CSV table of C-alpha atoms and ligand atoms in Angstrom, one decimal:
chain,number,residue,atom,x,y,z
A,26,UNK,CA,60.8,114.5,115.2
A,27,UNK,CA,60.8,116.9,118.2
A,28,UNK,CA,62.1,117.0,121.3
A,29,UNK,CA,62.3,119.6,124.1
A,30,UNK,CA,65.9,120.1,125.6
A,31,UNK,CA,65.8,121.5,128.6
A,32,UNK,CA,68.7,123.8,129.6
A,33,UNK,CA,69.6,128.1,129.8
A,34,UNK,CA,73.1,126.7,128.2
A,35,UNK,CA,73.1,128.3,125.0
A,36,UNK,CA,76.4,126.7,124.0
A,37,UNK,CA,75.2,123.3,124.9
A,38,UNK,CA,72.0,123.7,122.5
A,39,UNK,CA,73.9,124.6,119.3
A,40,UNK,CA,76.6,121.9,120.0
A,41,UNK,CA,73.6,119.4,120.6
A,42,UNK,CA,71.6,120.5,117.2
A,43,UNK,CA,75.0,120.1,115.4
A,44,UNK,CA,74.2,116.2,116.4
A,45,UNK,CA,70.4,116.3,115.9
A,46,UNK,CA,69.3,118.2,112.9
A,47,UNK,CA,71.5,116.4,110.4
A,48,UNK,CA,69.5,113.3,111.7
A,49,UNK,CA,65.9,115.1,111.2
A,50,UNK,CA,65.9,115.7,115.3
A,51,UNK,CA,64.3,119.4,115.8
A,52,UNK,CA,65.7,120.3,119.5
A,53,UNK,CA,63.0,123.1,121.1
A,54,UNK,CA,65.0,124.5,123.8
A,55,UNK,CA,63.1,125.2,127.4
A,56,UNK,CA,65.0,127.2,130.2
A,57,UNK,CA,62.7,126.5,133.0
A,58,UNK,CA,64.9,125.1,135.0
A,59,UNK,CA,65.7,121.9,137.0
A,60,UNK,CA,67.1,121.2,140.5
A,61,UNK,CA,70.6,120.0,140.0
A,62,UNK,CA,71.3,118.0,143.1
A,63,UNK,CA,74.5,117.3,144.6
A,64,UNK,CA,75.1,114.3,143.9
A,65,UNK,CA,78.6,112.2,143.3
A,66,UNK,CA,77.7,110.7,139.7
A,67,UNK,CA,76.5,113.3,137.2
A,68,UNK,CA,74.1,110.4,136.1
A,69,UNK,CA,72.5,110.8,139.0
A,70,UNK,CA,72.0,114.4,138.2
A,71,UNK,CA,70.6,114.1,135.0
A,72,UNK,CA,68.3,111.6,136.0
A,73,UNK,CA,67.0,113.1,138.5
A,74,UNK,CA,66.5,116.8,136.6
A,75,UNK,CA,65.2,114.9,133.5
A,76,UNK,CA,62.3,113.1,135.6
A,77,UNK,CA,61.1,116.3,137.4
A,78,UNK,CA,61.5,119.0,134.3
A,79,UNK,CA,58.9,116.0,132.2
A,80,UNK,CA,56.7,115.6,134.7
A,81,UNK,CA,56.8,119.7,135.3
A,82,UNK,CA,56.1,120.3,131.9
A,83,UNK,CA,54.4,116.9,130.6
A,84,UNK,CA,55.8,116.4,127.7
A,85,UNK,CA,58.8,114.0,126.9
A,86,UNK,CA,62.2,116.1,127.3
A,87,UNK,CA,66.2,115.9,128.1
A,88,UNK,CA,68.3,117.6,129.9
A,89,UNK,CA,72.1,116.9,130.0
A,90,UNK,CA,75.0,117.3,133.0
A,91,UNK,CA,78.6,117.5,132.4
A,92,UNK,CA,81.7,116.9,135.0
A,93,UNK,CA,85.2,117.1,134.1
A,94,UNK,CA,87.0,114.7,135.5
A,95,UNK,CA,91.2,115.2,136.3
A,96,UNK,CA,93.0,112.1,137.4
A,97,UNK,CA,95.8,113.0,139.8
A,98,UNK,CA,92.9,115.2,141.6
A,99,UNK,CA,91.1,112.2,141.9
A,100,UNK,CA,88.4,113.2,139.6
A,101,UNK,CA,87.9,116.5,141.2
A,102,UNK,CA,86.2,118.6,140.1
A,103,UNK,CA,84.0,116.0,138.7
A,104,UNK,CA,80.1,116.8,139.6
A,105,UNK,CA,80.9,120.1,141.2
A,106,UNK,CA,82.1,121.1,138.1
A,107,UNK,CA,79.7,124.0,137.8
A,108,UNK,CA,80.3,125.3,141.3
A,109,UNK,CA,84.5,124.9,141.0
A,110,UNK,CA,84.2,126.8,137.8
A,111,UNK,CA,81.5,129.6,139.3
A,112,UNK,CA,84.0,129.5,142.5
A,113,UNK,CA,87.9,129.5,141.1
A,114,UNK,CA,87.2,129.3,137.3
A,115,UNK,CA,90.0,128.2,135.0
A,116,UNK,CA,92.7,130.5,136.5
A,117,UNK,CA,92.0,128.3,140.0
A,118,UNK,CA,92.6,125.0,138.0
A,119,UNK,CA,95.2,125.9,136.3
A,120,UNK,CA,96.7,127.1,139.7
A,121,UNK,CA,95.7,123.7,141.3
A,122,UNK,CA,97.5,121.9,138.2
A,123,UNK,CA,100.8,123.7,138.6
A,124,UNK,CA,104.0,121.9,138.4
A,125,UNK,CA,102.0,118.8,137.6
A,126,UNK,CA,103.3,116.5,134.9
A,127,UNK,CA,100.5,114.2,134.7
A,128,UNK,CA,97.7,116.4,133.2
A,129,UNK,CA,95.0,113.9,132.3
A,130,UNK,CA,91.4,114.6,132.5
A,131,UNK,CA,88.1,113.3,130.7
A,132,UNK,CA,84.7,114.8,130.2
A,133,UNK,CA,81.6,112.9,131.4
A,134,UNK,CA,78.5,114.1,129.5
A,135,UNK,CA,75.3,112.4,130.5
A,136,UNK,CA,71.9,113.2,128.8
A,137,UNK,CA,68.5,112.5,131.2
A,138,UNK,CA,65.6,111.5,128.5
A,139,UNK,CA,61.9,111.2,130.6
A,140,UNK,CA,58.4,110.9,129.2
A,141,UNK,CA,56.2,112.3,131.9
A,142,UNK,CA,55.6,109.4,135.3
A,143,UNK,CA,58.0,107.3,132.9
A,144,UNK,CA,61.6,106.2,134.4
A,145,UNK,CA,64.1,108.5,133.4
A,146,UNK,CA,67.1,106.4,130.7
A,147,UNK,CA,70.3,108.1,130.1
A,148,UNK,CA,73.1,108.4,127.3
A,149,UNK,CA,76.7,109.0,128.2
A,150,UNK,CA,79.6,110.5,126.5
A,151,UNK,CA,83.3,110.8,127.1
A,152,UNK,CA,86.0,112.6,126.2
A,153,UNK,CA,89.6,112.0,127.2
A,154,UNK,CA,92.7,114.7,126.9
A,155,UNK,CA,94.8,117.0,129.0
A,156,UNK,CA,94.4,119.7,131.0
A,157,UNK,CA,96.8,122.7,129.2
A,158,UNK,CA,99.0,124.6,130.9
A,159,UNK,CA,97.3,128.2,129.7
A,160,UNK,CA,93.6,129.4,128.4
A,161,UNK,CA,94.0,129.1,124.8
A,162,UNK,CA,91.4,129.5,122.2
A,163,UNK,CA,88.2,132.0,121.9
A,164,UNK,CA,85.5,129.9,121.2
A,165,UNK,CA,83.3,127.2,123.2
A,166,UNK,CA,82.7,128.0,127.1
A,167,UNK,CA,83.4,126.7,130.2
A,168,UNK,CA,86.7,124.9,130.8
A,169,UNK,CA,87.3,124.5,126.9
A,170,UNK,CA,90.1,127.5,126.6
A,171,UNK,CA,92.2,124.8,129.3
A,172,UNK,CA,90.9,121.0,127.9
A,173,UNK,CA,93.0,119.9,125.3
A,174,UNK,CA,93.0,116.5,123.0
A,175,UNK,CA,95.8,116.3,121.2
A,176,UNK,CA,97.2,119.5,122.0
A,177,UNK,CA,94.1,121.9,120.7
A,178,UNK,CA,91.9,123.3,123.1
A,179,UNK,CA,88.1,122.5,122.3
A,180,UNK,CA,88.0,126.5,122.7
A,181,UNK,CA,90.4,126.1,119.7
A,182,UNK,CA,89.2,123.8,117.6
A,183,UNK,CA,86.0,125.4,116.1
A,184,UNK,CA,83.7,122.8,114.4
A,185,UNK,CA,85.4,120.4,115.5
A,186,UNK,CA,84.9,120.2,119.0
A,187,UNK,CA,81.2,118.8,117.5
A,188,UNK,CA,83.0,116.2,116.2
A,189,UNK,CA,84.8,114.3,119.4
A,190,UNK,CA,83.2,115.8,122.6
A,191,UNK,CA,81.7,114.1,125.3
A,192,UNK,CA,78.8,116.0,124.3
A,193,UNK,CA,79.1,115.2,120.7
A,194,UNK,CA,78.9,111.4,121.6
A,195,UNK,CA,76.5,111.4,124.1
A,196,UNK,CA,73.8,113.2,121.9
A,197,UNK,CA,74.9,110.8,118.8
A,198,UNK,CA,73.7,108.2,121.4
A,199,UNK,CA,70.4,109.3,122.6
A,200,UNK,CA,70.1,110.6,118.7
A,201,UNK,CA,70.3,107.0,117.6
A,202,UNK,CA,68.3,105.8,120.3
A,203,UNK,CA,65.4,108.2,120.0
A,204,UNK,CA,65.2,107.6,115.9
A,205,UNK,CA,65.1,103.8,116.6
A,206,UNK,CA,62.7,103.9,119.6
A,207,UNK,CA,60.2,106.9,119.1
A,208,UNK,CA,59.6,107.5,115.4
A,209,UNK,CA,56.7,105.8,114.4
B,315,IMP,P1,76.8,121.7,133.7
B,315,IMP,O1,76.5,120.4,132.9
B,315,IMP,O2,76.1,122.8,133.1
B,315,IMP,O3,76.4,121.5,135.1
B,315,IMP,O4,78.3,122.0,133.6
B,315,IMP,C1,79.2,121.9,134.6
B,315,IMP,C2,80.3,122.9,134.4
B,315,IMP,O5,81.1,122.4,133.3
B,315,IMP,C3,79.9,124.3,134.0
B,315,IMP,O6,80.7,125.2,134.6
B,315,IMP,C4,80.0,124.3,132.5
B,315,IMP,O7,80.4,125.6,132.0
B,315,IMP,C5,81.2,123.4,132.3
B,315,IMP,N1,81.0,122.7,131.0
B,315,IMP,C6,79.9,121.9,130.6
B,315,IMP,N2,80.1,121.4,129.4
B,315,IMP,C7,81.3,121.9,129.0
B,315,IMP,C8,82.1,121.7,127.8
B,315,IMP,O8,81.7,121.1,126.8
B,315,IMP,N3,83.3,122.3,127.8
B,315,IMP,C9,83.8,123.0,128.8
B,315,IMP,N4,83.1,123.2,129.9
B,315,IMP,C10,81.9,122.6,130.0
């Protein structure tokens, strides 16, 4: 079973064939690209990307969008995620969560799946923990050295993080979906 993952996120391909090869999923990663639009629900922008990257390419493919979500910002930076993080990065966060006991934030990860002039479906994972109050940890990317669950930083937690992500959960979704559905 084969399915093309479109994305130029390294990180996110070998955290997603972590979920799919054990299952006999081959992942065959294409970077060419999507228009992410700005939209308020990440679902929405997976949705939209996965719909025109299958009918681009004409094959069946995913593509995946991720928001990280704080409550007492109301959510922020939510689906702007990748421009707050290109913008003020985790040192701007961290600055934004200052002197702010309630630290809550969760991780939306939602996975686009289209077959070419086929409505798009999507799988979605979450993730709930804290925001820390310093970068710790080496590994993962993004805002992992500042997302804690139970203390550890994803950027932390090696292996692990494959384990109880957003990401980890919303591929074990489509994973199970797609070996139920598409294998003849
Ligand atoms: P996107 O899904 O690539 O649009 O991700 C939005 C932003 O969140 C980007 O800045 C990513 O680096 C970051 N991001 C996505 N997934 C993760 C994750 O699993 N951990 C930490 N940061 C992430």
């Amino acid at each position: 079973m084969k399915i093309t993952f479109v994305t130029g996120n390294r990180h996110k391909v070998e955290e997603a064939v972590a979920v799919c090869a054990p299952r006999g999923i081959t992942l065959v990663q294409n970077d060419c690209g999507y228009p992410e639009l700005q939209e308020d629900d990440v679902a929405e922008v997976a949705r939209y990307g996965a719909g025109y990257a299958a009918n681009r390419l004409g094959c069946a493919v995913i593509v995946e969008d991720t928001g990280l979500y704080i409550d007492v910002l109301h959510g922020f930076p939510g689906p702007y995620s990748a421009y707050v993080y290109d913008t003020i990065g985790n040192p701007g966060i961290l600055a934004l969560m200052r002197d702010i006991d309630d630290r809550r934030a969760t991780f939306r990860s939602v996975i686009g799946y289209c077959e070419p002039e086929q409505e798009p479906i999507t799988f979605e994972g979450a993730a709930t923990g804290k925001i820390a109050y310093r970068e710790h940890g080496e590994g993962g990317f993004g805002y992992d050295p500042i997302t804690e669950i139970d203390g550890t930083t994803f950027a932390s937690m090696g292996a692990v993080k494959n384990e109880i992500s957003h990401r980890a959960r919303s591929f074990t979704k489509f994973a199970d979906w797609f070996l139920r559905n598409k294998s003849i």
